[in-house]
Amino acid sequence: MKQTVFILLGLAVLALLAAAPYLLSDYGTALLLGMTGYITLATAWAMFSGPTRYVSLATVAFFGIGAYTVAVLSEVLPYPLVLLVAALIGLTVAIIVGLSTLRLAGVYFVIFTFGLAELVRQTVTWWEVNVTETLGRYIFLPFEGRHIYWQLLALLVVTLLISWWIGRSRYGLALKAIGDDETVAEHAGINVPGLKLALFAISATIITLVGAIQAPRWTYIEPSIVFNPTVSFLTLIMALLGGPSKLWGPMVGAIPLFLLFEWLSANFPDHFSILLGALFIMIVFFMPKGILAKLEDLRAGGAS
Amino acid sequence: MLELRNLTVRYDKHLALDDVSLTLDKGETVVILGANGAGKTSLLKAMAGVVRADAGSQIVLDGAPITGLRADQVTNAGIALVPEGRGVVGLMTVEENLRLGANPKRARAVEAERMELVFDIFPRLKERLGQYVRTMSGGEQQMVAVGRAMMSNPDYLLLDEPSLGLAPIIVTDMFKALARITQTGVGLLIVEQNVRVSLKHADRGFLLEAGRITGSGTSAELLDDDAVRHAFLGGNS
Amino acid sequence: MNGRLEITGLKKRFGGLTAVNGVSFAVEPGEVIGLLGPNGSGKTTVMNMVSGALRADAGSIRFDGVELTRLKPNKIAKHGVARTFQLVRPLPTLSVAENVLLSFAFGRKRHWGREAQMLVEEKLEFVGLGGRGGEEVGNLTYIDQKRMELARALASEPKLLLLDEWLAGLNPSELRIGIDLVRHLQGLGMSVLLVEHIMEAVRALCSRCVVMSAGEVIASGESEAVLKAPQVISAYLGDDHA
Amino acid sequence: QETDAVTIGYAISKSGPNAGGADMTVTPNYELWVHEVNERGGLTLPDGSQRPIEVIEYDDRSSAEEVVRAVERLATQDKVDLILPPWGTGFNLAVAPLMARHGYPHLAGAAVTDKADDFVERWDTSFWFMGGGEDYTHALAEVLIEARDAGTINNSVAMVSVADGFGIDLVKAARPTLEEAGFEIAYDKAFPPQTSDFATIINEAAGTGADTFIAFSYPPHTFALTKQAQVASYNPAVFYLGVGAGFPVYTNISGGQMEGVMSLGGIDPDNALNAEYRARHEAVIGRAPDYWGSVLIYASLQMLEQAIERVGLDKAEIAKELSTGTFDTVLGETKLENNQLRNIWWTGQWQDGTFVAVAPGDRDGAGEASLPKPAWQ
Amino acid sequence: MIENLVNGLVLGGTYALVAMGLTIQYGIARIMNLAFGDLIIAACFGTFVLYSGFALSPVLALFLIVPLGFAFNYFIYQIVMRPLVARAPNSEALEVDSILVTFGLLFVIQGILLVIFGGAYTSYSYLNTPVNVLGTIVAANRLVAFVLALIFGAGILFVLFRTRWGTTLRAVALAPESAPLYGIDVNASARLAFAIGGALAASGGVVVSMYQTFTATAGVVFTMKALIVVILGGKGSLTGALVAGLLLGVVETMVAAYIDPGLTLAATYTVFLLLLLVRPSGMFGKAG
Ligand SMILES: Nc1ncnc2c1ncn2[C@@H]1O[C@H](COP(=O)(O)OP(=O)(O)OP(=O)(O)O)[C@@H](O)[C@H]1O
Ligand SMILES: Nc1ncnc2c1ncn2[C@@H]1O[C@H](COP(=O)(O)OP(=O)(O)OP(=O)(O)O)[C@@H](O)[C@H]1O
Ligand SMILES: [Mg+2]
Ligand SMILES: [Mg+2]
């Protein structure tokens, strides 16, 4: 009964969101688009990094791979096929990376993934400069903001479903165990490397798709645009802020932060950085376990 | 004299120690007996400044109140704790751990002397001076932990289950060595499950139950006490 | 239920130190065997190799006819070997129940859902933590964490249980309960390899003992006889225990 | 009051890696122009009435997604009357479809591209003010050929470029141009934008014995290359650098030894209009403009202002006027060809403390390139 | 060959100098300081102001800016970091918190610099004079960085490994829960270490400003390079940071000379990734 209500409610919200471009201005749609992009990134990121606590900064590597694939293939293949190819490339790279990084732990993994993103960027740059001799590429796909938004929305729904399913399956528990103590997890019968690899690959593939879907929006693409490390950092910060170990955590982090960015840069373009930084520090101080945990605390406090 | 007056410790709402008072003299050995979860570890931790005691608690060291001092200040004041789980620096060598043990000012002058004493009790440590403590066996690490506390030249030594994981032959040696240390005027407070051995070496003992002291006496009295025998000595043996 | 473990010629070196040097012994199905020896003699290292935490340099470990030497811990667990750790290793972000549930979910038979929840409660009850499944593991006392760890090991439904000083730190009356627990497991047909420094427990539980020193087996056989052997007394027990 | 102001919006990189470039060439000129217009009483409309400018500015944080959204916001939320472009080739392209869709004239100022013809065809309200790689390299080749024919330099060229849109565009144009002109390219490497150490590059270039050194670089590289060349006493007859050599700060960076250094852009020192512009810039902004992009951006704004005076605020009308009209700007009489500004100074050289335009040499006001460059002290 | 080696080492000197500060802050005070590069930039601007406004030579500026860096970081630790350390249940939690909070700090510092100095490229020339080292001409200012890196590196290494006080600092780094039992005031030690790291950042900033163009927003580049050097060397290992810094300089130079300057960064990351794969805890790191 209760479950049905939830499902119906969810569907209603979804329908409303899907109809939003008709109700909002282009800018409103653009906001939703940007937000949906980051929510998807953060949720996908947290799918792997939340429970295992393997903090990945490779987000932009996959994001950029997605975008670049679209830039290279958009004139050659039909669009759905381009997305498929992008996903496959992302998956392949993720598996190769996953296989090689499984031994790294803690901050070594963090910096490794950062280095990886930079390596991909440098290699793509070098390739474009020396081999194809074009650095910038153009994407002239007939998409407007709302088309991209709908695609992202669909991807977000899929991502949340996957994340939800993992969370309630035994693998969710296993991932948390891996985050605590890999040796114990292995002794409990978990195929630790295999599970980590699978999750990393799924998460990376989704991230790749976000990049691929968003690329047509920029018309022009070059490595410094699509491999902008800020994407990795924002994703991480949003997820951590919301609470990466819960299904809704990344979303609860991404939405306010995204709006905050927007509000600050629109109203205080000259003091954006200072205000953002100061607010950020305050958030960390007053919401130590993430926004979601804070909300739950408040609710619990209110109830008792 | 180390004195506890009305020591109370809470973890959130859980009351772990309830109004405990006891004294420990220099040169004497006192054993705390108590079941699993009775609050023994909490008691030692509170004395060492590792956990905070509630308001109203008082810890007095040779007449000076030390309540509320941080753990490092307590150590420097002459109280050394060998905690449950050892408290050693795993990524340093045995030698570094021992030398660092002599970090409090009071210990620096006697560092070499103490080192010899520790090697005397635990010859294994002398063989393994360069080994990273983290790679040692469980018992070997326990030796480092006890050795390190001895290095700090304490007036009072608090030991939380020092025999845990030590081979019987080492346990015997260790208690003999501890006896030698008390003779130099160090007061010893031991939490031990190895009741028979510890009482054999102790002057007095306390019983701790659910955070309260429920009995005390000399070692002989306690060994004779029915309740104690029943709870801690495995019946009539 | 089987559970025969056979170790032959096991070797492990750490840098210049040979921690385990040609150790051989067997654990028969349903047997509780004691693995004794002074500190640093290599007991935990042997256990680590059996459970797959360490890879042996030489020798073989066969369990119910399967060669375990090259297998990963998760595979070994699936073959029916479970362990506890000398220093407890609870998973702090999981509740007590979840710690145990994990082993059910990935153990030999893979239980999940409502059924698994009931099994977990049963196991917690068994080790004396009934009704405390919802607590944070970090708030348990050391001993209770050890109990939880035993429940976690049992939850993978092993045929062979490796206990590394699991009874250490119990007071004599608790020790009796602990001993009964292990006996009960034996009664269920489980084999147990027991590393322990508490002689009372060894005497009560182990029909046979293997004593190691400096990485080698210096005595093995019937417990009573082994514990009286002069080399065991001089290397391990000391005169007080003679 | 509010209703009668003309709202002009722009999104510009105020933070992030692009802030340095935007802060040199674009933002100060926007501010200068708005300041001047408002001082005059506002934009004049065809009926002679004046309306002040009200600015809405956003920080795009050097992110393509941000710049797109900010422009969307300006167009559909703030509904501004006019939108000024962001900094950089990539960002101008990113917003081009939006500007076109919403009908805003797009005066792409800080964007170097050889594809302007294509873009104009695709977005007919877009205007391109900085030319493309071929323009700059042809002009450079012209100077080099003359020097070679005069026997000042040998036939060999060492060339480096930053591995990013700007560097690639230029180096790609330079290769065929130089080869056609009979030069031999002895060293030709791209370096990543993050590069900060040029010791090896200068050594290698020096090792080739080429008399001409060309770097299609950004300011940090331009500065570092200069310092390294000085340290290494590397004295090629032609020392041509990219963006930054025309910045006023270059005087300090070269330790006053900028004499003879060449780069893109330049000015005609006898052009009183330009000199006046530079003086105003310094007075209002507090520092001098650079010798390349600034004046182009400023001129584009002057054109916009005059177009409004002629046709009012109708965006389509403004665009049409920009395409076809002739304007009085600091560059002199200015008319766009196929929506592009063509009478630009392509190559300049530091001479007696001024960055003088030397190519195209056949245009009025062009200086004479003075080669070889004197050695570093 | 020799020429490239010398150039590489001199370049690496800068990397090492910058990375050592970070490794101390991260290794000992356990704060993963993402604002590190912005501290460097702040020092760059400070030097620039002193030089262009007060004609104070950057070498002398060292004596003003380095103590300032120390003091600033000392207070930052006391005010911002200490509460985080106090509330963190374990080191992972502290890592996450410190990443988040220094991310905020990064924006604050950058924002202040932007307001004061704007986004423009800033650069000046000082000690840009040739010095002959083994037949190779290098810039004096870069040599200063190299020499400073060696002096600071050797000095700090001596303190850490040869003095009791240094050993206590390392104990804080390796086992913060145990350190109080050794009579060590963990907070004071961490604060001091953080401040020393900050002083090193400041010294790096002073030297770097002599030859490198900087903008208010360029801090991230330094942070990242420093992080890579730190991790390559092994976290918390000062020797590692020193060696890894120099090594990276040499690798970049060699690649630029013999392969392609376009691949210098790619090579850096390749070396970095390969080394981590072979030694998952860095060159001088200990497992765990
Ligand atoms: N950090 C903590 N948070 C909450 N409760 C705690 C914490 N530490 C201990 N407790 C609780 O306080 C009580 C006393 O614990 P303590 O560790 O002092 O007992 P103990 O006598 O040392 O037991 P053991 O013999 O098992 O070591 C126990 O009920 C325990 O669950
Ligand atoms: N990773 C390692 N590196 C170096 N030496 C090691 C390592 N692991 C164990 N050792 C050494 O190997 C020897 C055997 O260790 P092990 O842990 O097996 O002993 P144990 O018999 O279990 O002792 P205890 O009864 O004290 O637990 C010890 O001397 C120990 O120091
Ligand atoms: Mg205890
Ligand atoms: Mg052991």
mmCIF file of C-alpha atoms in Angstrom, chain A residues 53-217:
data_model
loop_
_atom_site.group_PDB
_atom_site.id
_atom_site.type_symbol
_atom_site.label_atom_id
_atom_site.label_comp_id
_atom_site.label_asym_id
_atom_site.label_seq_id
_atom_site.Cartn_x
_atom_site.Cartn_y
_atom_site.Cartn_z
ATOM 1 C CA ARG A 53 35.287 5.093 0.144
ATOM 2 C CA TYR A 54 37.514 4.924 -2.876
ATOM 3 C CA VAL A 55 37.433 8.621 -3.630
ATOM 4 C CA SER A 56 37.717 8.925 -7.387
ATOM 5 C CA LEU A 57 38.816 12.046 -9.220
ATOM 6 C CA ALA A 58 38.585 10.333 -12.577
ATOM 7 C CA THR A 59 35.055 11.604 -13.133
ATOM 8 C CA VAL A 60 36.088 14.099 -15.745
ATOM 9 C CA ALA A 61 38.179 11.539 -17.588
ATOM 10 C CA PHE A 62 35.053 9.562 -18.379
ATOM 11 C CA PHE A 63 32.898 12.614 -18.788
ATOM 12 C CA GLY A 64 35.388 13.939 -21.324
ATOM 13 C CA ILE A 65 35.688 10.631 -23.107
ATOM 14 C CA GLY A 66 31.941 10.673 -23.569
ATOM 15 C CA ALA A 67 31.941 14.202 -24.892
ATOM 16 C CA TYR A 68 34.858 13.586 -27.208
ATOM 17 C CA THR A 69 33.344 10.464 -28.638
ATOM 18 C CA VAL A 70 30.279 12.429 -29.591
ATOM 19 C CA ALA A 71 32.414 15.162 -31.094
ATOM 20 C CA VAL A 72 34.339 12.686 -33.216
ATOM 21 C CA LEU A 73 31.447 10.500 -34.292
ATOM 22 C CA SER A 74 28.438 12.799 -34.423
ATOM 23 C CA GLU A 75 28.755 13.325 -38.174
ATOM 24 C CA VAL A 76 29.592 9.698 -38.867
ATOM 25 C CA LEU A 77 27.058 7.616 -36.978
ATOM 26 C CA PRO A 78 23.409 8.001 -36.036
ATOM 27 C CA TYR A 79 23.086 9.574 -32.608
ATOM 28 C CA PRO A 80 21.849 6.572 -30.599
ATOM 29 C CA LEU A 81 24.713 4.558 -31.973
ATOM 30 C CA VAL A 82 27.125 7.314 -30.974
ATOM 31 C CA LEU A 83 25.862 7.073 -27.409
ATOM 32 C CA LEU A 84 26.275 3.338 -27.477
ATOM 33 C CA VAL A 85 29.831 3.600 -28.732
ATOM 34 C CA ALA A 86 30.594 6.227 -26.087
ATOM 35 C CA ALA A 87 29.248 3.941 -23.384
ATOM 36 C CA LEU A 88 31.328 1.051 -24.695
ATOM 37 C CA ILE A 89 34.492 3.126 -24.791
ATOM 38 C CA GLY A 90 33.841 4.379 -21.269
ATOM 39 C CA LEU A 91 33.242 0.838 -20.103
ATOM 40 C CA THR A 92 36.410 -0.449 -21.708
ATOM 41 C CA VAL A 93 38.557 2.296 -20.270
ATOM 42 C CA ALA A 94 36.949 1.784 -16.877
ATOM 43 C CA ILE A 95 37.740 -1.897 -16.924
ATOM 44 C CA ILE A 96 41.343 -1.313 -17.900
ATOM 45 C CA VAL A 97 41.725 1.371 -15.264
ATOM 46 C CA GLY A 98 39.884 -0.684 -12.698
ATOM 47 C CA LEU A 99 42.077 -3.703 -13.282
ATOM 48 C CA SER A 100 45.214 -1.666 -12.813
ATOM 49 C CA THR A 101 44.128 0.356 -9.791
ATOM 50 C CA LEU A 102 42.610 -2.337 -7.666
ATOM 51 C CA ARG A 103 45.681 -2.515 -5.496
ATOM 52 C CA LEU A 104 45.737 1.138 -4.613
ATOM 53 C CA ALA A 105 44.164 2.386 -1.464
ATOM 54 C CA GLY A 106 43.259 5.638 0.186
ATOM 55 C CA VAL A 107 44.835 8.815 -1.020
ATOM 56 C CA TYR A 108 46.946 6.904 -3.515
ATOM 57 C CA PHE A 109 43.798 5.996 -5.339
ATOM 58 C CA VAL A 110 42.549 9.573 -5.167
ATOM 59 C CA ILE A 111 45.622 11.017 -6.770
ATOM 60 C CA PHE A 112 45.976 8.159 -9.183
ATOM 61 C CA THR A 113 42.543 8.830 -10.561
ATOM 62 C CA PHE A 114 43.349 12.497 -10.802
ATOM 63 C CA GLY A 115 46.536 11.677 -12.667
ATOM 64 C CA LEU A 116 44.548 9.418 -14.912
ATOM 65 C CA ALA A 117 42.169 12.189 -15.868
ATOM 66 C CA GLU A 118 45.095 14.420 -16.703
ATOM 67 C CA LEU A 119 46.814 11.669 -18.639
ATOM 68 C CA VAL A 120 43.741 11.100 -20.748
ATOM 69 C CA ARG A 121 43.501 14.817 -21.389
ATOM 70 C CA GLN A 122 47.155 15.154 -22.313
ATOM 71 C CA THR A 123 47.032 12.134 -24.552
ATOM 72 C CA VAL A 124 43.928 13.299 -26.350
ATOM 73 C CA THR A 125 45.516 16.716 -26.784
ATOM 74 C CA TRP A 126 48.736 15.276 -28.107
ATOM 75 C CA TRP A 127 46.882 12.999 -30.455
ATOM 76 C CA GLU A 128 44.733 15.798 -31.809
ATOM 77 C CA VAL A 129 47.657 18.152 -32.188
ATOM 78 C CA ASN A 130 50.107 15.784 -33.763
ATOM 79 C CA VAL A 131 48.023 13.198 -35.511
ATOM 80 C CA THR A 132 44.742 14.699 -36.580
ATOM 81 C CA GLU A 133 46.028 18.274 -36.417
ATOM 82 C CA THR A 134 42.756 19.681 -35.198
ATOM 83 C CA LEU A 135 42.378 20.553 -31.616
ATOM 84 C CA GLY A 136 38.888 21.905 -31.490
ATOM 85 C CA ARG A 137 35.984 19.922 -32.833
ATOM 86 C CA TYR A 138 32.498 21.032 -33.707
ATOM 87 C CA ILE A 139 29.266 19.330 -32.839
ATOM 88 C CA PHE A 140 26.324 20.473 -34.869
ATOM 89 C CA LEU A 141 23.525 18.271 -33.594
ATOM 90 C CA PRO A 142 20.037 19.740 -33.761
ATOM 91 C CA PHE A 143 19.449 19.595 -30.003
ATOM 92 C CA GLU A 144 18.080 22.308 -27.839
ATOM 93 C CA GLY A 145 18.401 22.492 -24.099
ATOM 94 C CA ARG A 146 15.228 20.551 -23.433
ATOM 95 C CA HIS A 147 16.237 17.618 -25.621
ATOM 96 C CA ILE A 148 19.423 17.260 -23.687
ATOM 97 C CA TYR A 149 17.537 17.680 -20.443
ATOM 98 C CA TRP A 150 15.144 14.851 -21.251
ATOM 99 C CA GLN A 151 17.984 12.520 -22.055
ATOM 100 C CA LEU A 152 19.724 13.392 -18.822
ATOM 101 C CA LEU A 153 16.527 12.933 -16.875
ATOM 102 C CA ALA A 154 16.098 9.465 -18.305
ATOM 103 C CA LEU A 155 19.679 8.632 -17.471
ATOM 104 C CA LEU A 156 19.212 9.917 -13.949
ATOM 105 C CA VAL A 157 16.176 7.722 -13.429
ATOM 106 C CA VAL A 158 18.099 4.689 -14.622
ATOM 107 C CA THR A 159 21.035 5.620 -12.406
ATOM 108 C CA LEU A 160 18.843 5.976 -9.351
ATOM 109 C CA LEU A 161 17.191 2.655 -10.067
ATOM 110 C CA ILE A 162 20.542 0.904 -10.360
ATOM 111 C CA SER A 163 21.782 2.602 -7.241
ATOM 112 C CA TRP A 164 18.634 1.663 -5.350
ATOM 113 C CA TRP A 165 18.853 -1.913 -6.471
ATOM 114 C CA ILE A 166 22.483 -2.220 -5.425
ATOM 115 C CA GLY A 167 21.740 -0.609 -2.099
ATOM 116 C CA ARG A 168 19.213 -3.193 -1.126
ATOM 117 C CA SER A 169 21.018 -6.159 -2.602
ATOM 118 C CA ARG A 170 23.734 -8.074 -0.840
ATOM 119 C CA TYR A 171 26.261 -6.239 -2.960
ATOM 120 C CA GLY A 172 25.431 -2.995 -1.236
ATOM 121 C CA LEU A 173 26.376 -4.545 2.060
ATOM 122 C CA ALA A 174 29.499 -6.025 0.527
ATOM 123 C CA LEU A 175 30.600 -2.625 -0.755
ATOM 124 C CA LYS A 176 30.254 -1.102 2.669
ATOM 125 C CA ALA A 177 32.300 -3.947 4.080
ATOM 126 C CA ILE A 178 34.967 -3.285 1.477
ATOM 127 C CA GLY A 179 35.017 0.331 2.557
ATOM 128 C CA ASP A 180 35.639 -0.757 6.141
ATOM 129 C CA ASP A 181 38.157 -3.543 5.803
ATOM 130 C CA GLU A 182 38.957 -5.366 2.609
ATOM 131 C CA THR A 183 40.701 -8.246 4.315
ATOM 132 C CA VAL A 184 37.675 -9.026 6.420
ATOM 133 C CA ALA A 185 35.410 -8.635 3.420
ATOM 134 C CA GLU A 186 37.492 -11.139 1.473
ATOM 135 C CA HIS A 187 37.409 -13.585 4.322
ATOM 136 C CA ALA A 188 33.659 -13.273 4.467
ATOM 137 C CA GLY A 189 33.578 -14.699 0.949
ATOM 138 C CA ILE A 190 33.363 -11.553 -1.129
ATOM 139 C CA ASN A 191 35.192 -11.387 -4.426
ATOM 140 C CA VAL A 192 36.563 -7.967 -3.591
ATOM 141 C CA PRO A 193 38.454 -7.132 -6.789
ATOM 142 C CA GLY A 194 35.616 -8.371 -8.967
ATOM 143 C CA LEU A 195 32.966 -6.414 -7.158
ATOM 144 C CA LYS A 196 35.009 -3.237 -7.077
ATOM 145 C CA LEU A 197 35.710 -3.556 -10.763
ATOM 146 C CA ALA A 198 32.080 -4.132 -11.653
ATOM 147 C CA LEU A 199 30.885 -1.165 -9.659
ATOM 148 C CA PHE A 200 33.604 1.107 -10.938
ATOM 149 C CA ALA A 201 32.736 0.131 -14.488
ATOM 150 C CA ILE A 202 29.016 0.749 -14.058
ATOM 151 C CA SER A 203 29.606 4.084 -12.412
ATOM 152 C CA ALA A 204 32.124 5.138 -15.055
ATOM 153 C CA THR A 205 29.836 4.157 -17.892
ATOM 154 C CA ILE A 206 27.065 6.337 -16.540
ATOM 155 C CA ILE A 207 29.485 9.218 -16.152
ATOM 156 C CA THR A 208 30.640 8.720 -19.723
ATOM 157 C CA LEU A 209 27.054 8.937 -20.879
ATOM 158 C CA VAL A 210 26.500 12.191 -19.013
ATOM 159 C CA GLY A 211 29.433 13.675 -20.896
ATOM 160 C CA ALA A 212 28.182 12.310 -24.186
ATOM 161 C CA ILE A 213 24.684 13.635 -23.701
ATOM 162 C CA GLN A 214 25.796 17.062 -22.573
ATOM 163 C CA ALA A 215 28.398 17.604 -25.293
ATOM 164 C CA PRO A 216 26.089 18.879 -28.065
ATOM 165 C CA ARG A 217 25.270 21.824 -25.880
#
